[in-house]
Amino acid sequence: MSDLVTALRARGMRLTAQRRRIVAALGRLGHATPDGVAAEVARDGEAAVAASTIYRGLEALEELGIVAHTHLDRRAPTYHLAGHADHIHLVCVGCGVVDEVPVASASSFVGAIAASRGFRADISHLAVHGRCAGCEGHS
Amino acid sequence: MSDLVTALRARGMRLTAQRRRIVAALGRLGHATPDGVAAEVARDGEAAVAASTIYRGLEALEELGIVAHTHLDRRAPTYHLAGHADHIHLVCVGCGVVDEVPVASASSFVGAIAASRGFRADISHLAVHGRCAGCEGHS
DNA sequence: TTGAATGCAAAAAATTTGCATATTG
DNA sequence: CAATATGCAAATTTTTTGCATTCAA
């Protein structure tokens, strides 16, 4: 039985076709806003899924640690599969480009706050803003 | 002449009473959503400021580097004075508590991505999610 | 069977936009 | 004066809610 099913059942939750499609859509997209997920889910052949179901589904899956979200820009939250979150996002405020670096880059930082505050950081969906090499150059 | 005026003028922008009040409100609040800023601005005696002015004002001030924003929760963005941003937020997904640690905690991380990608990270408004000591304990 | 989940449609929030008017520089 | 900002109100966009119905376990 899949991890997804196991995780859901452990909390008395159910694996519905819609939730499966949401997960599949995120797998295909990588990152997406709730709206984007809805659009992708609609493109998989079956009937469209109600917006409220998308929101509730993402929330449920996030609680289970199946998906996570981050804010790449000021507007909508961006969701992705937690398993796919093996990188940190570097968002350039100059040109909007989003680069990625391994989570290991921040291991010392994570270790420091764990030691000083007992805080266990989940940087699997961390977005760091700043300026990329290009934009920093012709600043 | 204040930095605020200088920064604004350098871009042909103007220092209006409303912008001054927005900055003052943020100074009093520390962190606040656009809505929160509007409420605080309204409490300072003068007439209320239109919501659109709050949004446009925050955007303008952010471009100038006077204020910055971060996302403490999934919903609204949280603004603060850039000068007040001398810390990183640790947001507990378990209980919602927001702790702060000095930006120096992440200096090696910042240095690493600067070296490897030439990316100059601005962690003055970084929010790291995870679980605080308390929530991690009785997990 | 039974409670969790969905669809739908309406309600709330949160932002944005157009434009005439007021203000700053 | 000229160009930038504001106020207002309407239009969008995004997210949430209530409830009858469906469906997974």
GROMACS .gro file of C-alpha atoms (C1' of nucleotides) in nm:
model
  328
    1MET     CA    1   0.000   0.000   0.000
    2SER     CA    2   0.133   0.341  -0.090
    3ASP     CA    3   0.268   0.592   0.154
    4LEU     CA    4  -0.012   0.822   0.053
    5VAL     CA    5  -0.278   0.575   0.155
    6THR     CA    6  -0.098   0.489   0.474
    7ALA     CA    7  -0.057   0.850   0.575
    8LEU     CA    8  -0.419   0.931   0.505
    9ARG     CA    9  -0.557   0.632   0.687
   10ALA     CA   10  -0.344   0.695   0.992
   11ARG     CA   11  -0.552   1.009   1.034
   12GLY     CA   12  -0.884   0.865   0.938
   13MET     CA   13  -0.872   1.048   0.608
   14ARG     CA   14  -0.952   0.906   0.268
   15LEU     CA   15  -0.778   0.870  -0.061
   16THR     CA   16  -1.016   1.005  -0.318
   17ALA     CA   17  -0.976   1.025  -0.692
   18GLN     CA   18  -0.951   1.402  -0.664
   19ARG     CA   19  -0.665   1.392  -0.418
   20ARG     CA   20  -0.486   1.143  -0.634
   21ARG     CA   21  -0.527   1.374  -0.930
   22ILE     CA   22  -0.401   1.672  -0.734
   23VAL     CA   23  -0.088   1.481  -0.640
   24ALA     CA   24  -0.043   1.365  -0.997
   25ALA     CA   25  -0.083   1.717  -1.129
   26LEU     CA   26   0.179   1.849  -0.888
   27GLY     CA   27   0.408   1.571  -0.996
   28ARG     CA   28   0.376   1.683  -1.357
   29LEU     CA   29   0.403   2.053  -1.284
   30GLY     CA   30   0.671   2.066  -1.023
   31HIS     CA   31   0.542   2.386  -0.873
   32ALA     CA   32   0.201   2.543  -0.907
   33THR     CA   33  -0.047   2.777  -0.750
   34PRO     CA   34  -0.386   2.638  -0.645
   35ASP     CA   35  -0.522   2.784  -0.963
   36GLY     CA   36  -0.251   2.619  -1.167
   37VAL     CA   37  -0.318   2.286  -1.003
   38ALA     CA   38  -0.685   2.320  -1.087
   39ALA     CA   39  -0.601   2.386  -1.451
   40GLU     CA   40  -0.364   2.092  -1.475
   41VAL     CA   41  -0.605   1.859  -1.301
   42ALA     CA   42  -0.869   1.961  -1.550
   43ARG     CA   43  -0.640   1.869  -1.837
   44ASP     CA   44  -0.603   1.509  -1.733
   45GLY     CA   45  -0.916   1.397  -1.905
   46GLU     CA   46  -1.161   1.352  -1.622
   47ALA     CA   47  -1.412   1.609  -1.514
   48ALA     CA   48  -1.283   1.929  -1.358
   49VAL     CA   49  -1.239   1.942  -0.983
   50ALA     CA   50  -1.413   2.214  -0.785
   51ALA     CA   51  -1.191   2.495  -0.666
   52SER     CA   52  -1.295   2.433  -0.308
   53THR     CA   53  -1.183   2.074  -0.341
   54ILE     CA   54  -0.846   2.187  -0.469
   55TYR     CA   55  -0.800   2.415  -0.173
   56ARG     CA   56  -0.922   2.163   0.079
   57GLY     CA   57  -0.723   1.889  -0.083
   58LEU     CA   58  -0.399   2.084  -0.083
   59GLU     CA   59  -0.454   2.178   0.277
   60ALA     CA   60  -0.515   1.818   0.378
   61LEU     CA   61  -0.216   1.691   0.184
   62GLU     CA   62   0.000   1.959   0.333
   63GLU     CA   63  -0.095   1.862   0.685
   64LEU     CA   64   0.015   1.512   0.604
   65GLY     CA   65   0.345   1.634   0.473
   66ILE     CA   66   0.270   1.507   0.124
   67VAL     CA   67   0.286   1.851  -0.029
   68ALA     CA   68   0.432   2.180   0.086
   69HIS     CA   69   0.410   2.537  -0.028
   70THR     CA   70   0.628   2.840  -0.052
   71HIS     CA   71   0.587   3.196  -0.175
   72LEU     CA   72   0.786   3.262  -0.485
   73ASP     CA   73   0.628   3.600  -0.535
   74ARG     CA   74   0.406   3.830  -0.340
   75ARG     CA   75   0.085   3.684  -0.468
   76ALA     CA   76  -0.023   3.324  -0.470
   77PRO     CA   77   0.134   3.044  -0.269
   78THR     CA   78   0.316   2.783  -0.478
   79TYR     CA   79   0.267   2.417  -0.397
   80HIS     CA   80   0.489   2.122  -0.474
   81LEU     CA   81   0.529   1.763  -0.368
   82ALA     CA   82   0.723   1.740  -0.047
   83GLY     CA   83   0.933   1.463  -0.196
   84HIS     CA   84   1.025   1.693  -0.478
   85ALA     CA   85   1.144   1.952  -0.233
   86ASP     CA   86   1.508   1.864  -0.231
   87HIS     CA   87   1.619   2.214  -0.306
   88ILE     CA   88   1.599   2.571  -0.187
   89HIS     CA   89   1.461   2.835  -0.419
   90LEU     CA   90   1.660   3.144  -0.497
   91VAL     CA   91   1.418   3.403  -0.626
   92CYS     CA   92   1.566   3.704  -0.801
   93VAL     CA   93   1.372   4.017  -0.720
   94GLY     CA   94   1.533   4.183  -1.019
   95CYS     CA   95   1.439   3.956  -1.306
   96GLY     CA   96   1.213   3.702  -1.140
   97VAL     CA   97   1.427   3.404  -1.228
   98VAL     CA   98   1.406   3.116  -0.982
   99ASP     CA   99   1.721   2.913  -0.932
  100GLU     CA  100   1.766   2.616  -0.702
  101VAL     CA  101   2.039   2.502  -0.468
  102PRO     CA  102   2.060   2.185  -0.262
  103VAL     CA  103   1.922   2.194   0.090
  104ALA     CA  104   2.264   2.096   0.212
  105SER     CA  105   2.374   2.452   0.144
  106ALA     CA  106   2.188   2.556   0.453
  107SER     CA  107   2.281   2.272   0.681
  108SER     CA  108   2.498   2.482   0.906
  109PHE     CA  109   2.225   2.741   0.935
  110VAL     CA  110   1.969   2.474   1.020
  111GLY     CA  111   2.207   2.324   1.271
  112ALA     CA  112   2.267   2.659   1.435
  113ILE     CA  113   1.903   2.735   1.505
  114ALA     CA  114   1.845   2.378   1.617
  115ALA     CA  115   2.123   2.417   1.868
  116SER     CA  116   2.032   2.764   1.988
  117ARG     CA  117   1.655   2.744   1.984
  118GLY     CA  118   1.563   2.382   1.955
  119PHE     CA  119   1.383   2.481   1.638
  120ARG     CA  120   1.370   2.212   1.373
  121ALA     CA  121   1.358   2.402   1.047
  122ASP     CA  122   1.192   2.254   0.746
  123ILE     CA  123   1.374   2.423   0.463
  124SER     CA  124   1.230   2.186   0.208
  125HIS     CA  125   1.013   2.470   0.094
  126LEU     CA  126   1.229   2.769   0.157
  127ALA     CA  127   1.238   3.059  -0.083
  128VAL     CA  128   1.521   3.306  -0.048
  129HIS     CA  129   1.488   3.641  -0.217
  130GLY     CA  130   1.773   3.844  -0.348
  131ARG     CA  131   1.947   3.940  -0.668
  132CYS     CA  132   2.100   3.698  -0.914
  133ALA     CA  133   2.446   3.740  -1.055
  134GLY     CA  134   2.314   3.901  -1.371
  135CYS     CA  135   2.095   4.156  -1.200
  136GLU     CA  136   2.356   4.227  -0.938
  137GLY     CA  137   2.605   4.299  -1.212
  138HIS     CA  138   2.429   4.580  -1.395
  139SER     CA  139   2.280   4.708  -1.073
  140MET     CA  140   1.705   6.573   0.489
  141SER     CA  141   1.587   6.228   0.583
  142ASP     CA  142   1.682   5.913   0.402
  143LEU     CA  143   1.321   5.866   0.316
  144VAL     CA  144   1.298   6.195   0.134
  145THR     CA  145   1.629   6.142  -0.038
  146ALA     CA  146   1.534   5.797  -0.158
  147LEU     CA  147   1.201   5.913  -0.288
  148ARG     CA  148   1.337   6.215  -0.468
  149ALA     CA  149   1.610   6.019  -0.632
  150ARG     CA  150   1.334   5.842  -0.818
  151GLY     CA  151   1.115   6.140  -0.880
  152MET     CA  152   0.871   6.019  -0.619
  153ARG     CA  153   0.710   6.226  -0.350
  154LEU     CA  154   0.689   6.218   0.023
  155THR     CA  155   0.325   6.251   0.105
  156ALA     CA  156   0.156   6.263   0.442
  157GLN     CA  157   0.007   5.919   0.372
  158ARG     CA  158   0.343   5.757   0.308
  159ARG     CA  159   0.483   5.914   0.618
  160ARG     CA  160   0.195   5.775   0.817
  161ILE     CA  161   0.242   5.428   0.668
  162VAL     CA  162   0.605   5.429   0.772
  163ALA     CA  163   0.514   5.556   1.117
  164ALA     CA  164   0.250   5.287   1.156
  165LEU     CA  165   0.496   5.014   1.062
  166GLY     CA  166   0.741   5.157   1.309
  167ARG     CA  167   0.482   5.125   1.583
  168LEU     CA  168   0.361   4.781   1.480
  169GLY     CA  169   0.680   4.604   1.390
  170HIS     CA  170   0.506   4.370   1.150
  171ALA     CA  171   0.168   4.405   0.985
  172THR     CA  172  -0.043   4.303   0.692
  173PRO     CA  173  -0.167   4.572   0.455
  174ASP     CA  174  -0.494   4.555   0.640
  175GLY     CA  175  -0.320   4.593   0.973
  176VAL     CA  176  -0.129   4.893   0.847
  177ALA     CA  177  -0.451   5.051   0.732
  178ALA     CA  178  -0.604   5.001   1.074
  179GLU     CA  179  -0.304   5.144   1.256
  180VAL     CA  180  -0.280   5.440   1.023
  181ALA     CA  181  -0.644   5.512   1.090
  182ARG     CA  182  -0.577   5.519   1.463
  183ASP     CA  183  -0.327   5.800   1.446
  184GLY     CA  184  -0.589   6.067   1.454
  185GLU     CA  185  -0.600   6.191   1.097
  186ALA     CA  186  -0.849   6.074   0.841
  187ALA     CA  187  -0.830   5.714   0.724
  188VAL     CA  188  -0.617   5.634   0.423
  189ALA     CA  189  -0.773   5.457   0.127
  190ALA     CA  190  -0.688   5.090   0.093
  191SER     CA  191  -0.552   5.145  -0.255
  192THR     CA  192  -0.319   5.407  -0.119
  193ILE     CA  193  -0.194   5.164   0.144
  194TYR     CA  194  -0.121   4.904  -0.120
  195ARG     CA  195   0.039   5.148  -0.360
  196GLY     CA  196   0.232   5.311  -0.081
  197LEU     CA  197   0.371   4.985   0.052
  198GLU     CA  198   0.469   4.883  -0.297
  199ALA     CA  199   0.646   5.211  -0.359
  200LEU     CA  200   0.825   5.202  -0.027
  201GLU     CA  201   0.927   4.845  -0.085
  202GLU     CA  202   1.083   4.930  -0.420
  203LEU     CA  203   1.288   5.191  -0.243
  204GLY     CA  204   1.403   4.943   0.015
  205ILE     CA  205   1.234   5.133   0.296
  206VAL     CA  206   1.004   4.846   0.382
  207ALA     CA  207   1.010   4.475   0.307
  208HIS     CA  208   0.765   4.193   0.341
  209THR     CA  209   0.763   3.828   0.424
  210HIS     CA  210   0.502   3.556   0.455
  211LEU     CA  211   0.456   3.443   0.810
  212ASP     CA  212   0.154   3.233   0.724
  213ARG     CA  213  -0.019   3.115   0.413
  214ARG     CA  214  -0.240   3.416   0.385
  215ALA     CA  215  -0.147   3.778   0.383
  216PRO     CA  216   0.202   3.918   0.333
  217THR     CA  217   0.352   4.085   0.640
  218TYR     CA  218   0.533   4.415   0.602
  219HIS     CA  219   0.796   4.572   0.822
  220LEU     CA  220   1.050   4.850   0.806
  221ALA     CA  221   1.362   4.733   0.630
  222GLY     CA  222   1.571   4.886   0.905
  223HIS     CA  223   1.384   4.678   1.156
  224ALA     CA  224   1.470   4.364   0.965
  225ASP     CA  225   1.771   4.260   1.163
  226HIS     CA  226   1.640   3.915   1.230
  227ILE     CA  227   1.515   3.599   1.065
  228HIS     CA  228   1.170   3.470   1.154
  229LEU     CA  229   1.126   3.117   1.276
  230VAL     CA  230   0.762   3.029   1.225
  231CYS     CA  231   0.634   2.721   1.405
  232VAL     CA  232   0.387   2.532   1.192
  233GLY     CA  233   0.268   2.353   1.502
  234CYS     CA  234   0.163   2.634   1.731
  235GLY     CA  235   0.210   2.939   1.513
  236VAL     CA  236   0.461   3.107   1.740
  237VAL     CA  237   0.710   3.332   1.562
  238ASP     CA  238   1.057   3.347   1.709
  239GLU     CA  239   1.349   3.551   1.580
  240VAL     CA  240   1.718   3.486   1.538
  241PRO     CA  241   1.990   3.723   1.418
  242VAL     CA  242   2.066   3.732   1.049
  243ALA     CA  243   2.421   3.635   1.132
  244SER     CA  244   2.293   3.283   1.196
  245ALA     CA  245   2.268   3.239   0.823
  246SER     CA  246   2.586   3.409   0.718
  247SER     CA  247   2.756   3.090   0.609
  248PHE     CA  248   2.451   2.992   0.408
  249VAL     CA  249   2.440   3.334   0.244
  250GLY     CA  250   2.809   3.314   0.175
  251ALA     CA  251   2.776   2.971   0.018
  252ILE     CA  252   2.516   3.070  -0.239
  253ALA     CA  253   2.700   3.391  -0.312
  254ALA     CA  254   3.009   3.189  -0.388
  255SER     CA  255   2.841   2.914  -0.586
  256ARG     CA  256   2.577   3.112  -0.773
  257GLY     CA  257   2.673   3.473  -0.742
  258PHE     CA  258   2.334   3.521  -0.580
  259ARG     CA  259   2.318   3.797  -0.326
  260ALA     CA  260   2.052   3.686  -0.081
  261ASP     CA  261   1.850   3.938   0.109
  262ILE     CA  262   1.754   3.748   0.419
  263SER     CA  263   1.633   4.059   0.594
  264HIS     CA  264   1.286   3.931   0.536
  265LEU     CA  265   1.329   3.561   0.554
  266ALA     CA  266   1.074   3.337   0.723
  267VAL     CA  267   1.178   2.982   0.800
  268HIS     CA  268   0.907   2.732   0.880
  269GLY     CA  269   0.947   2.435   1.107
  270ARG     CA  270   0.861   2.314   1.453
  271CYS     CA  271   0.959   2.485   1.773
  272ALA     CA  272   1.114   2.301   2.065
  273GLY     CA  273   0.782   2.270   2.242
  274CYS     CA  274   0.590   2.129   1.947
  275GLU     CA  275   0.877   1.905   1.848
  276GLY     CA  276   0.879   1.761   2.196
  277HIS     CA  277   0.526   1.627   2.224
  278SER     CA  278   0.516   1.540   1.859
  279DT     C1'  279  -2.328   0.201   0.718
  280DT     C1'  280  -2.123   0.631   0.829
  281DG     C1'  281  -1.838   0.987   0.849
  282DA     C1'  282  -1.513   1.207   0.537
  283DA     C1'  283  -1.502   1.448   0.095
  284DT     C1'  284  -1.706   1.662  -0.309
  285DG     C1'  285  -1.967   1.992  -0.596
  286DC     C1'  286  -2.200   2.408  -0.630
  287DA     C1'  287  -2.314   2.836  -0.554
  288DA     C1'  288  -2.291   3.222  -0.267
  289DA     C1'  289  -2.016   3.494   0.059
  290DA     C1'  290  -1.585   3.692   0.208
  291DA     C1'  291  -1.139   3.858   0.161
  292DA     C1'  292  -0.773   4.061  -0.054
  293DT     C1'  293  -0.606   4.333  -0.446
  294DT     C1'  294  -0.616   4.604  -0.840
  295DT     C1'  295  -0.776   4.955  -1.168
  296DG     C1'  296  -0.981   5.382  -1.381
  297DC     C1'  297  -1.030   5.844  -1.338
  298DA     C1'  298  -1.124   6.301  -1.158
  299DT     C1'  299  -0.916   6.572  -0.810
  300DA     C1'  300  -0.573   6.720  -0.486
  301DT     C1'  301  -0.072   6.795  -0.389
  302DT     C1'  302   0.420   6.801  -0.402
  303DG     C1'  303   0.830   6.978  -0.585
  304DC     C1'  304   0.277   7.438  -1.362
  305DA     C1'  305   0.341   6.949  -1.441
  306DA     C1'  306   0.369   6.518  -1.287
  307DT     C1'  307   0.291   6.223  -0.902
  308DA     C1'  308  -0.043   6.054  -0.553
  309DT     C1'  309  -0.478   6.014  -0.347
  310DG     C1'  310  -0.968   5.892  -0.284
  311DC     C1'  311  -1.350   5.638  -0.429
  312DA     C1'  312  -1.599   5.311  -0.621
  313DA     C1'  313  -1.623   4.934  -0.916
  314DA     C1'  314  -1.410   4.528  -1.097
  315DT     C1'  315  -1.101   4.133  -1.018
  316DT     C1'  316  -0.892   3.768  -0.811
  317DT     C1'  317  -0.835   3.450  -0.452
  318DT     C1'  318  -1.006   3.175  -0.082
  319DT     C1'  319  -1.362   3.019   0.230
  320DT     C1'  320  -1.821   2.838   0.375
  321DG     C1'  321  -2.274   2.600   0.404
  322DC     C1'  322  -2.514   2.214   0.279
  323DA     C1'  323  -2.712   1.835   0.029
  324DT     C1'  324  -2.515   1.444  -0.195
  325DT     C1'  325  -2.165   1.103  -0.301
  326DC     C1'  326  -1.827   0.773  -0.194
  327DA     C1'  327  -1.427   0.536   0.039
  328DA     C1'  328  -1.337   0.218   0.397
   0.00000   0.00000   0.00000
